[in-house]
Coordinates of C-alpha atoms in Angstrom, one line a residue:
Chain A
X1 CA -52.0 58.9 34.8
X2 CA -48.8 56.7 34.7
X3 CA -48.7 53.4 36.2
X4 CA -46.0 51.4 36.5
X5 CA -45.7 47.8 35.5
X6 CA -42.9 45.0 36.4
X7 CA -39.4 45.1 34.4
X8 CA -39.2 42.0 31.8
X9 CA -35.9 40.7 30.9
X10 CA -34.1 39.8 27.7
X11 CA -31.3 38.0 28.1
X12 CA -32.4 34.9 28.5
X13 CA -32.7 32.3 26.4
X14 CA -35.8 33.3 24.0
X15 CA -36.6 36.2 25.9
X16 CA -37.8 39.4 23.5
X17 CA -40.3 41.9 23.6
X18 CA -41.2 41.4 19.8
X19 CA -44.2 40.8 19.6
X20 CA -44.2 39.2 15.9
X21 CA -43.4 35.8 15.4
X22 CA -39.8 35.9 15.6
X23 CA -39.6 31.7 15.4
X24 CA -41.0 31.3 12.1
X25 CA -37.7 32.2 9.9
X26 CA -36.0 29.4 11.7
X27 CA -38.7 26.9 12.4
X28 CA -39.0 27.0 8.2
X29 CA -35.1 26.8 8.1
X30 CA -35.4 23.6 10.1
X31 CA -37.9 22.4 8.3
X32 CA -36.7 23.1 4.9
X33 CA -33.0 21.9 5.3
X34 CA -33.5 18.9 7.4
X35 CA -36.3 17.6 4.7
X36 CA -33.7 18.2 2.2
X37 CA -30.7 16.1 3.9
X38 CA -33.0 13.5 5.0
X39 CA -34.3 12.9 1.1
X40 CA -30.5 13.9 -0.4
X41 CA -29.1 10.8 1.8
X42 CA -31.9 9.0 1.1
X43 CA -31.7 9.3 -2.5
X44 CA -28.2 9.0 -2.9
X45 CA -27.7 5.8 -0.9
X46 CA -29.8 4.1 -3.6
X47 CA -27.4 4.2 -6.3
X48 CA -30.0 3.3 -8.8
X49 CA -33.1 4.5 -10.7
X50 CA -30.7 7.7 -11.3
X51 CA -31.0 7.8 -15.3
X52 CA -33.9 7.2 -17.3
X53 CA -33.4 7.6 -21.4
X54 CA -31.3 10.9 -21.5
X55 CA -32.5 12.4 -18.2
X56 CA -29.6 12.1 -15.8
X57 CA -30.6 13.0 -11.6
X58 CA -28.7 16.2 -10.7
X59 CA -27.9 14.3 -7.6
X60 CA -25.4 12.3 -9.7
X61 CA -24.4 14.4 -12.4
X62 CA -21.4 13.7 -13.5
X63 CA -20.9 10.4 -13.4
X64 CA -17.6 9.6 -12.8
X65 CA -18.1 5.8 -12.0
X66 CA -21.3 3.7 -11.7
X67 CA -22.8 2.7 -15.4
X68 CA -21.8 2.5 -18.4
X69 CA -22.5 6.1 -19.4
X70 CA -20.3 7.0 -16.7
X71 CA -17.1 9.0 -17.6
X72 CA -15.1 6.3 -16.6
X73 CA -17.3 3.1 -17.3
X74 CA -19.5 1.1 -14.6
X75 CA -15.9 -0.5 -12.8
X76 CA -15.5 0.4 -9.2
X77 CA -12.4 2.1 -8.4
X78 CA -10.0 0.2 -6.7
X79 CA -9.0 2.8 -3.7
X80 CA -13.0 3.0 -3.1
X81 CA -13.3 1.6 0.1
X82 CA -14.9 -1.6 0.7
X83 CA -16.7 -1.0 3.5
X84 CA -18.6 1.6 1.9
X85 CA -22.1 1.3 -0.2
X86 CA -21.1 2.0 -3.7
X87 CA -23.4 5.1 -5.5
X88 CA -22.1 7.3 -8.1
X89 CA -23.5 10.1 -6.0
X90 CA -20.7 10.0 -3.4
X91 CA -18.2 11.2 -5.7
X92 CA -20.0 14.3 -6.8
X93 CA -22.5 15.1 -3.3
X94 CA -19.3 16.3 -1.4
X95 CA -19.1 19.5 -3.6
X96 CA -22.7 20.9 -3.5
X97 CA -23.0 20.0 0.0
X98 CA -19.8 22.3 1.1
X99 CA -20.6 24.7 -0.9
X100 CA -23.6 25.2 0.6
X101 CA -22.8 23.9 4.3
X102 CA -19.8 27.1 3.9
X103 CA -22.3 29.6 1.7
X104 CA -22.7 33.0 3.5
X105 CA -26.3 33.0 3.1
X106 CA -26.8 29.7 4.6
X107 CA -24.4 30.3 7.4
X108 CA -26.4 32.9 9.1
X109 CA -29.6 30.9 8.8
X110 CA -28.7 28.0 10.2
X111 CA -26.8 29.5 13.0
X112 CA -30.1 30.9 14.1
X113 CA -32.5 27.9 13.6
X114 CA -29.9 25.4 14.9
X115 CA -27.6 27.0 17.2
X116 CA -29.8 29.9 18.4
X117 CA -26.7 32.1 17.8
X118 CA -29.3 33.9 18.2
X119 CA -32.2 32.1 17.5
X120 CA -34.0 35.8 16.0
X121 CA -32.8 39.4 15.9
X122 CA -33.0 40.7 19.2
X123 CA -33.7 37.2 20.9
X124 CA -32.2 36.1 24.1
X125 CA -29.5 33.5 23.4
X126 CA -28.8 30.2 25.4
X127 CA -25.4 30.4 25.6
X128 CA -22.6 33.2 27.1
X129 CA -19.5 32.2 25.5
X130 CA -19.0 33.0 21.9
X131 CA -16.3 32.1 19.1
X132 CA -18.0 33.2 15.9
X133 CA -15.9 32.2 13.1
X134 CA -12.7 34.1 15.1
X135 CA -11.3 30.2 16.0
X136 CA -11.6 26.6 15.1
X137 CA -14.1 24.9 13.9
X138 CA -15.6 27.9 12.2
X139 CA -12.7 29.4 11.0
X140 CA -12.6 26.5 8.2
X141 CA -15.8 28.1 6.5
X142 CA -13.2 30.3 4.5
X143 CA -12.7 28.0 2.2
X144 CA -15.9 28.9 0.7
X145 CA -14.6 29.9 -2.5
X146 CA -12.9 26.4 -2.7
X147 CA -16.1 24.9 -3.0
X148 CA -17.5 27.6 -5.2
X149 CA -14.6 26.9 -7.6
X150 CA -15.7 23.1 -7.5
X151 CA -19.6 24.0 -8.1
X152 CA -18.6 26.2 -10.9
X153 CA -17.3 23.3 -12.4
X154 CA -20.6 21.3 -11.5
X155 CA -23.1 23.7 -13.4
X156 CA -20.9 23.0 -16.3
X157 CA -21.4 19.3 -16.4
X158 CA -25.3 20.5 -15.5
X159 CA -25.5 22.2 -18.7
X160 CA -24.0 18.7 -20.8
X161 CA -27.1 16.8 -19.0
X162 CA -29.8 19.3 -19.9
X163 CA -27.8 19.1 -23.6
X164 CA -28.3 14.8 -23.4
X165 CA -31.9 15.4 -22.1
X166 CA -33.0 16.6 -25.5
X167 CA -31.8 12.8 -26.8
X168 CA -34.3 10.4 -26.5
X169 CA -33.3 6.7 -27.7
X170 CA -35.9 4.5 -29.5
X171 CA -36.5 1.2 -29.8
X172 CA -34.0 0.6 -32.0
X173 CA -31.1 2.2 -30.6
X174 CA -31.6 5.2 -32.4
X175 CA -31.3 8.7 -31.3
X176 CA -33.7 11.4 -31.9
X177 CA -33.6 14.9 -30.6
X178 CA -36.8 16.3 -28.8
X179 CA -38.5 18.0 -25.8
X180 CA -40.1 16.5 -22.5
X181 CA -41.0 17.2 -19.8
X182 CA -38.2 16.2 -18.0
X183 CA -36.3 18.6 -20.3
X184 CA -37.9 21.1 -18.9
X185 CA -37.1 19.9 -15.3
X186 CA -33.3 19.0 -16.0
X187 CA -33.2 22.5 -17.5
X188 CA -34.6 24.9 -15.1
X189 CA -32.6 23.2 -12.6
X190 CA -29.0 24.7 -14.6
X191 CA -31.1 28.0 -14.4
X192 CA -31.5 27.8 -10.6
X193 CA -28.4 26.3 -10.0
X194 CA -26.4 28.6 -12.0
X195 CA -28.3 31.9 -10.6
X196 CA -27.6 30.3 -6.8
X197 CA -23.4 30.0 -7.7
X198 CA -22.6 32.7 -10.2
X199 CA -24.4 35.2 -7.0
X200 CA -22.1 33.6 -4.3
X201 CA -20.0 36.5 -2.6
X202 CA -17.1 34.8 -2.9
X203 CA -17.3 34.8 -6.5
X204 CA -18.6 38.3 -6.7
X205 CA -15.9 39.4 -4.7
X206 CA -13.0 37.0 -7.3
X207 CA -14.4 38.1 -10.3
X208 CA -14.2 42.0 -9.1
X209 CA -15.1 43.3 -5.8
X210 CA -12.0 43.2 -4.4
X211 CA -11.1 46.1 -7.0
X212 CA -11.2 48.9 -6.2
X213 CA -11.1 50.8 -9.5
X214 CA -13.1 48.6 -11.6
X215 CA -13.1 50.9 -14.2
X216 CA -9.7 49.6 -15.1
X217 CA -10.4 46.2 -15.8
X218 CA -13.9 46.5 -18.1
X219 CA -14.4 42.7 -18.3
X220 CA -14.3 42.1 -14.3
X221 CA -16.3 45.3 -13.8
X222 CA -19.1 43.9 -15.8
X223 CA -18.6 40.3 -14.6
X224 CA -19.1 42.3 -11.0
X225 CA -22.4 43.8 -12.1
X226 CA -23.9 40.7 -13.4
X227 CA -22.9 38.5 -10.3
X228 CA -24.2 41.9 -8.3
X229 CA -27.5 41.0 -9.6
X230 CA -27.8 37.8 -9.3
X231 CA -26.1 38.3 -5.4
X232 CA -29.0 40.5 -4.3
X233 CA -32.1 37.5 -4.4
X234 CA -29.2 34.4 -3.2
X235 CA -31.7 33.8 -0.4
X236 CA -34.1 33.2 -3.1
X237 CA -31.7 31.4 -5.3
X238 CA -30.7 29.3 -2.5
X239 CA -33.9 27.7 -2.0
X240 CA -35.4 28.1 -4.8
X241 CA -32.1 26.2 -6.5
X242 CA -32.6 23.5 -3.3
X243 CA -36.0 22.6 -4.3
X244 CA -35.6 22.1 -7.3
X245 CA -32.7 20.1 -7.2
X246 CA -34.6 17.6 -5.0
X247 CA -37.7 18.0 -7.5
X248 CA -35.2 17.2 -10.3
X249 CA -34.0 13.7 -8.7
X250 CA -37.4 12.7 -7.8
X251 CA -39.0 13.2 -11.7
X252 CA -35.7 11.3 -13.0
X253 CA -36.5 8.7 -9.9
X254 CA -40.4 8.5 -10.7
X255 CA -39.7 8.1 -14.3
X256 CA -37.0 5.6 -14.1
X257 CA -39.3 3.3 -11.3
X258 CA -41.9 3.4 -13.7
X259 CA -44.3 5.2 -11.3
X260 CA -44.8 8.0 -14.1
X261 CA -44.5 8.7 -17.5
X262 CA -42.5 11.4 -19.1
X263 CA -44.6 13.5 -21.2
X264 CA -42.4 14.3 -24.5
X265 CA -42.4 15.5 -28.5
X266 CA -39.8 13.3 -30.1
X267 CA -38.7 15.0 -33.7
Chain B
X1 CA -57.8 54.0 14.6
X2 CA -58.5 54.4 18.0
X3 CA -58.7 57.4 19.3
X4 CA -56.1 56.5 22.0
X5 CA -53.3 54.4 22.4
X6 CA -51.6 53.1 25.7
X7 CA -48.0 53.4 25.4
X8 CA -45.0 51.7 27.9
X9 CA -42.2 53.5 28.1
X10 CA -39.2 52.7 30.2
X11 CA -38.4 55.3 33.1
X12 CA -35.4 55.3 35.0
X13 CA -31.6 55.6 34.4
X14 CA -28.4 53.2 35.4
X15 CA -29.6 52.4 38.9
X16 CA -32.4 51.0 37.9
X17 CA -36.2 51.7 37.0
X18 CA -39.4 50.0 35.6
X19 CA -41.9 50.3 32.9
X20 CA -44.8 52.9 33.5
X21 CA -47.8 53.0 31.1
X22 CA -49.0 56.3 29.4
X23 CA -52.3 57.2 27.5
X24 CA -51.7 59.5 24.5
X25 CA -54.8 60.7 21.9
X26 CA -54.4 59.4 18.6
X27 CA -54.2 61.0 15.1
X28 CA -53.6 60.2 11.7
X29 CA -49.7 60.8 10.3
X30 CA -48.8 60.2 13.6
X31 CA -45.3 58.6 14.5
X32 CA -44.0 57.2 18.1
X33 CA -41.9 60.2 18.5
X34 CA -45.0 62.4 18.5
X35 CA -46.8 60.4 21.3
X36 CA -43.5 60.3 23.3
X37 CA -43.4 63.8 22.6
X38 CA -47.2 64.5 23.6
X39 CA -46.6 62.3 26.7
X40 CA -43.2 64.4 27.7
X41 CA -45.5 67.5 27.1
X42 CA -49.0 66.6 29.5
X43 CA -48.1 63.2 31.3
X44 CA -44.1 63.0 32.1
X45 CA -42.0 66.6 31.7
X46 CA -38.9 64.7 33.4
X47 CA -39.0 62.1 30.1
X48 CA -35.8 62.0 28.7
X49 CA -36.0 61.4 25.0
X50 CA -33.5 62.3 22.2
X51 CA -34.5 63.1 18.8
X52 CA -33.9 66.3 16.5
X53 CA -34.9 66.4 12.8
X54 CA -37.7 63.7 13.0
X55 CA -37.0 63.1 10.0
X56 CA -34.9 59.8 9.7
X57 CA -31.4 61.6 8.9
X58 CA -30.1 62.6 11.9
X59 CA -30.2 59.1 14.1
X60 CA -31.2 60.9 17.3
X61 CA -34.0 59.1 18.1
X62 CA -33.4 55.4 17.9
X63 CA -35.2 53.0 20.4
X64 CA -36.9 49.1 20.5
X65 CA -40.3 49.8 19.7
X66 CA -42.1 46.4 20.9
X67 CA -38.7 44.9 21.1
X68 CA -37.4 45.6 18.0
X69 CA -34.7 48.5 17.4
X70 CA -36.0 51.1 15.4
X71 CA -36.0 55.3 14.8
X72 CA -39.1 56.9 16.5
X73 CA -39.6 59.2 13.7
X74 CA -39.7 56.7 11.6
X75 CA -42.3 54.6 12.8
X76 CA -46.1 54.9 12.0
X77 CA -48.3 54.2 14.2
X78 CA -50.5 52.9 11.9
X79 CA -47.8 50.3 11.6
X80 CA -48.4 49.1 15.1
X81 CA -51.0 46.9 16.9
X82 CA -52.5 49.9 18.9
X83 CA -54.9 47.9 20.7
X84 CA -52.6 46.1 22.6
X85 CA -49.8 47.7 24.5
X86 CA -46.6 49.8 22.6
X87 CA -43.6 49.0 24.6
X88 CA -40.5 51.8 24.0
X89 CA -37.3 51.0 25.4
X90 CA -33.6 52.3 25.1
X91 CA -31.1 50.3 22.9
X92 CA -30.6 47.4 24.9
X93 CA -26.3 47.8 23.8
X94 CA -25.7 50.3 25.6
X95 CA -24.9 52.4 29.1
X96 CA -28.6 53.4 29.7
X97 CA -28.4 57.7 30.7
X98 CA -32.1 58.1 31.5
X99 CA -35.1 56.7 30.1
X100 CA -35.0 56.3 26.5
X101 CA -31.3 57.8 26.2
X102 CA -28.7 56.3 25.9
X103 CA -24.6 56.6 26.5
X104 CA -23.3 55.7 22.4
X105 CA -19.8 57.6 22.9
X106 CA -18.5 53.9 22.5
X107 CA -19.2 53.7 18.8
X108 CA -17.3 56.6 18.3
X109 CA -14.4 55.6 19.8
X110 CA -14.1 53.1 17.3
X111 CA -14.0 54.4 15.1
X112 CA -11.1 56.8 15.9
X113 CA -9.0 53.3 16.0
X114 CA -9.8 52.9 12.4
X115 CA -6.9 54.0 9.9
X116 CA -7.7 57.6 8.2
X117 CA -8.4 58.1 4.5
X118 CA -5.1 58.3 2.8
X119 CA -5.1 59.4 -1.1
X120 CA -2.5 58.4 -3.4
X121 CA -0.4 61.9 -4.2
X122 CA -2.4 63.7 -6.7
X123 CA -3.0 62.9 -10.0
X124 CA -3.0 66.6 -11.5
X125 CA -0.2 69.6 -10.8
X126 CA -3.2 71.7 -9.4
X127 CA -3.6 69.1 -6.4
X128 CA -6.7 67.3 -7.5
X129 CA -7.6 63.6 -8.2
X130 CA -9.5 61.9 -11.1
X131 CA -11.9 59.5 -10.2
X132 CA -14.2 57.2 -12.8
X133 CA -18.2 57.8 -11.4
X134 CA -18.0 53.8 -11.6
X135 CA -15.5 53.5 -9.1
X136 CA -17.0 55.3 -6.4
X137 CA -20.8 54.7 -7.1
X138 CA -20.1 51.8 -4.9
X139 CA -19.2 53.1 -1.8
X140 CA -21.7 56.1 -2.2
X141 CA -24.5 53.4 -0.1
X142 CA -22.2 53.4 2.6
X143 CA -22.3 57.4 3.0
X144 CA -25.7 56.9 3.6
X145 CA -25.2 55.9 7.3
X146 CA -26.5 58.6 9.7
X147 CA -25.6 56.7 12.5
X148 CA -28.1 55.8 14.5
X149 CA -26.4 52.6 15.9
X150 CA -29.5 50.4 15.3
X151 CA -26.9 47.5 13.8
X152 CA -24.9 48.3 16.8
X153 CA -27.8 47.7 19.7
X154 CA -29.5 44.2 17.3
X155 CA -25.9 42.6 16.7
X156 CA -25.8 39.9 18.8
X157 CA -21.9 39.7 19.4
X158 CA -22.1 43.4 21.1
X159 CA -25.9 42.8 22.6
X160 CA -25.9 39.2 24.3
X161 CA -22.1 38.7 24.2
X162 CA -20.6 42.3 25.6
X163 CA -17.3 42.4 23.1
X164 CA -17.1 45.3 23.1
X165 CA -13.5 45.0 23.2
X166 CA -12.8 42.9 20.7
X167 CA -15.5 43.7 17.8
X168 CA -16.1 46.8 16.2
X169 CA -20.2 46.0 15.3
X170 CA -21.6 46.9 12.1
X171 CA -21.5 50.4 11.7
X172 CA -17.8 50.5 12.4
X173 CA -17.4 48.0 9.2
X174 CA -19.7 50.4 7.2
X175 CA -17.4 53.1 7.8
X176 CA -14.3 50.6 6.9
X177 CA -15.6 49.5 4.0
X178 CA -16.4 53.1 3.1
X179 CA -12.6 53.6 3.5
X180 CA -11.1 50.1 2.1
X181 CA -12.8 50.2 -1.0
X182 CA -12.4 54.0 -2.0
X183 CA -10.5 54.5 -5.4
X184 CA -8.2 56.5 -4.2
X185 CA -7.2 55.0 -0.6
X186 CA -3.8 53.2 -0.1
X187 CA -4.0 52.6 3.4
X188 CA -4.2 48.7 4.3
X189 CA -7.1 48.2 7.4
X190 CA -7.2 44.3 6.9
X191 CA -4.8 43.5 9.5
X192 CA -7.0 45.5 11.8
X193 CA -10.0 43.8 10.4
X194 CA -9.3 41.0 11.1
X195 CA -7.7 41.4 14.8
X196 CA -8.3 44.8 16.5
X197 CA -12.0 44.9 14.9
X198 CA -12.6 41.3 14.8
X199 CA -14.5 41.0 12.2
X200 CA -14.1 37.0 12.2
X201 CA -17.1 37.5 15.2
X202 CA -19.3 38.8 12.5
X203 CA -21.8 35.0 11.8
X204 CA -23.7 36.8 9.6
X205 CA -27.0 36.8 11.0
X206 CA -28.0 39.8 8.8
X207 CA -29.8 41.8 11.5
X208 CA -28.3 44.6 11.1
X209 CA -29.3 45.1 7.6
X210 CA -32.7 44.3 9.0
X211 CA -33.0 47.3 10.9
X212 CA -31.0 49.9 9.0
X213 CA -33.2 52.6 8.4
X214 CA -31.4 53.6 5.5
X215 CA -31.6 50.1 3.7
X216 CA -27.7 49.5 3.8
X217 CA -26.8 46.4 2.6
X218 CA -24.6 46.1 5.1
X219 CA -24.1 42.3 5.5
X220 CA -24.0 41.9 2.0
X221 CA -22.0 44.6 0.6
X222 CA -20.1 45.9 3.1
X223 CA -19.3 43.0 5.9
X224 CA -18.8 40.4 3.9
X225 CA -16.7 41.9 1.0
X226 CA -14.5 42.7 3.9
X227 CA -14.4 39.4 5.2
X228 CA -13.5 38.0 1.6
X229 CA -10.8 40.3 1.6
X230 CA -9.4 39.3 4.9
X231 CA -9.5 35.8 3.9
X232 CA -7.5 36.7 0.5
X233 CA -4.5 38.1 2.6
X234 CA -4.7 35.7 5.3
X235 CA -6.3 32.4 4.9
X236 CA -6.3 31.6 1.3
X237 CA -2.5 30.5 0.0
X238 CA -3.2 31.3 -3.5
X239 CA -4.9 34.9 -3.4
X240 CA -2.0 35.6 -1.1
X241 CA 0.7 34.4 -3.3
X242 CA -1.0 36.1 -6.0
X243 CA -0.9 39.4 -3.8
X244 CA 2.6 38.9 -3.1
X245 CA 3.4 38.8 -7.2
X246 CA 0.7 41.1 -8.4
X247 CA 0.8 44.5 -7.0
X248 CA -2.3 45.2 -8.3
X249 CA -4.5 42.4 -7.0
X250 CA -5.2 43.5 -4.2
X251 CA -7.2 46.2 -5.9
X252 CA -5.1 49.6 -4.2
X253 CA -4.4 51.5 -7.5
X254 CA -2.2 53.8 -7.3
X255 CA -3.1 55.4 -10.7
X256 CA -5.7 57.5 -12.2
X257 CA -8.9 55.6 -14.2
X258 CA -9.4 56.2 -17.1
X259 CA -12.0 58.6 -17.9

């Protein structure tokens, strides 16, 4: 026999009838990115213990200023302002972190775990008014593919550091090529980096998505496909590439306080 | 399984109404649609459900199944907790008709504000076109759609926020991309896009992909190649320069590929 039972509502803040546990997803976004800024700042405030031998911390790759490796020598620029703690990472953090702030993946996950916007699929919000990315402020995350064109540009100079990382100097100055461990670190962190970028929809939809006969223009076509691919894990890319990135600094970071010892054949 | 499942279906139309709790027997293949159909058949006759190939192609029967939007026919029960309570409820989006129906006449006026397929002329003397399989393999997922308006009832800009007026949801952007992207179209919908159909409300939560029964991509491929193709002819100054030099980089051809 039917019986009847109290109306709930749902459109409140937080108010569902899923029954799963809808505030996992952006509990672990929370988690995941605010661990990541805290070590990034953390890390790049130091402005030292960032190379050890050939290993170079992804966090400041490339050096533009900072050391004498640096592209243009250890001298502080003279328009850096005073006021401001000098670390090579500043020059370079900007890029990564906008591309990633403005990436399309990213966007919708932290709109849910940090604005609720909603906070889950089918999830009361706390707000009524909505913009979306119609007006001002959000409207500047179209210049996404600004910042892609910059981090392009980044895995390059990746992929010089993961060449240097098979350099190891001796004691007398000389260089010898081998393999370490932190090789292997500096160079699955390209890999990562590169699948994360080259699979950013802005660059999938540049390089040939916005055709729409690709069959005329072969070498787009196939540079479509292969971003495609890489496009359907960038969740996966994204973190995976975030991780690692982190994981990357601390190894150089560990190595270069002395704290560990980089396991290596030297040839 | 049990041999018996309690099931709480909403009853009642626009005025108002409540939740009422059904028993229905339990057996294996089983999905909701069958117990809603088995409780319509010896518990409620005056339950108003609406379904037709149960079969996950038509999009008749979509409803929130323990709050989250999905199609009836589609949905084991051995997929649900069955010993706590199944809640069924109408698509939260829109006008509720009675019980578990609802009014979705909106959608489809939508998508009568969305600029018809226009071909280039004809690229033989019989009246046909040629078309390269590669060039159309794309928009072939978007055909998939049996619209079922699942996107539309879990997208938070037409569910929480009501803009109805100013957002054409998911599916409608399906159904453009469909359009924008075929080989032979010439028509230009961006302008629309981006201020009749608003897709700039889109913040790409990606819950409509979530619940697409037919596994659309639809955040992915279809929303936001649209939104990079609004932001080439109106936010970016050098793809729009580039469109203003290049007739072809906008990607309309207006010839034949090759074959």
């Amino acid at each position: 026999m039917a019986q009847a039972v109290a109306i709930t509502q749902q459109d409140r803040f937080g108010q569902t009838s899923r029954r799963d546990a809808w505030w996992a997803s952006p509990a672990a976004v929370v988690i995941g990115l605010v661990a990541f800024v805290i070590y990034t700042t953390w890390a790049a405030l130091q402005g030292a213990n960032y190379r050890y031998d050939g290993y170079l911390s992804p966090f400041y790759s490339p050096e533009l200023w900072g050391s004498p490796q640096a592209w243009f020598g250890a001298t502080r620029p003279w328009w850096y302002p005073s006021w401001l703690v000098f670390t090579p990472a500043l020059f370079i953090l900007w890029i990564p972190a906008g591309f990633r702030l403005t990436c399309y993946y990213n966007r919708g996950a932290y709109y849910k775990a940090f604005w609720a916007d909603p906070p889950a699929c089918a999830v009361g919000e706390p707000r009524q008014s909505y913009w979306g990315e119609n007006y001002f402020p959000l409207l500047l995350q179209n210049i996404h593919r600004y910042f892609m064109y910059l981090a392009v540009l980044l895995v390059l100079a990746l992929l010089t550091d993961v060449w240097h990382a098979f350099w190891f100097t001796d004691a007398s100055g000389h260089e010898h090529f081998g393999i370490g461990v932190g090789t292997l670190v500096i160079a699955l962190d390209v890999f990562l980096v590169g699948g994360y970028t080259f699979g950013c929809h802005s660059l999938r939809h540049l390089c040939g998505g916005r055709l729409n006969q690709p069959s005329l223009c072969p070498l787009q076509s196939k540079l479509y496909s292969c971003s495609s691919m890489l496009n359907r894990r960038h969740m996966a890319w994204f973190w995976c590439s975030l991780a690692w990135v982190g994981f990357s600094d601390l190894y150089v970071r560990l190595c270069a306080m002395g704290v560990i010892s980089d396991w290596r054949i030297v040839f | 399984m049990s041999s018996s499942a309690t099931f709480r279906i909403w009853r009642g139309d626009a005025k108002g109404g409540e939740f009422r709790d059904y028993q229905a027997e339990i057996s294996e293949g089983m999905v909701v649609l069958d117990a809603v159909h088995q409780i319509q058949a010896r518990q409620a006759n005056d339950l108003a459900v609406r379904w037709n190939c149960k079969a996950g192609k038509c999009g008749s029967c979509s409803a929130e199944i323990n709050g989250f939007p999905r199609l009836m026919c589609m949905t084991r029960l051995t997929d649900l907790p069955l010993s706590e309570v199944v809640t069924i409820q109408p698509l939260h989006t829109f006008p509720l008709l009675k019980d578990l129906v609802t009014d979705v006449s909106w959608n489809f006026r939508v998508k009568k504000t969305v600029k018809r397929f226009t071909p280039r002329p004809a690229d033989a003397a019989d009246g046909s076109w040629r078309m390269a399989q590669a060039d159309v393999e794309r928009i072939q997922e978007f055909r998939k759609c049996i619209e079922c308006f699942l996107c539309q009832d879990v997208c938070h800009v037409l569910r929480n926020h009501r803009l109805m007026d100013q957002f054409a949801g998911p599916r409608n952007f399906v159904n453009v991309a469909n359009l924008e992207m075929h080989p032979l179209d010439t028509q230009n919908r961006l302008p629309d896009l981006k201020d009749r159909h608003g897709i700039g409300y889109c913040n790409i939560t990606k819950c409509c992909t979530r619940v697409c029964p037919e596994e659309i991509k639809i955040t992915d491929n279809a929303i936001i190649p649209l939104k990079e193709r609004v932001v080439d002819e109106h936010y970016d100054p050098v793809t729009m320069v580039l469109g203003k030099i290049f007739s072809g980089f906008r990607g309309k051809a207006t010839t034949a590929a090759k074959r």
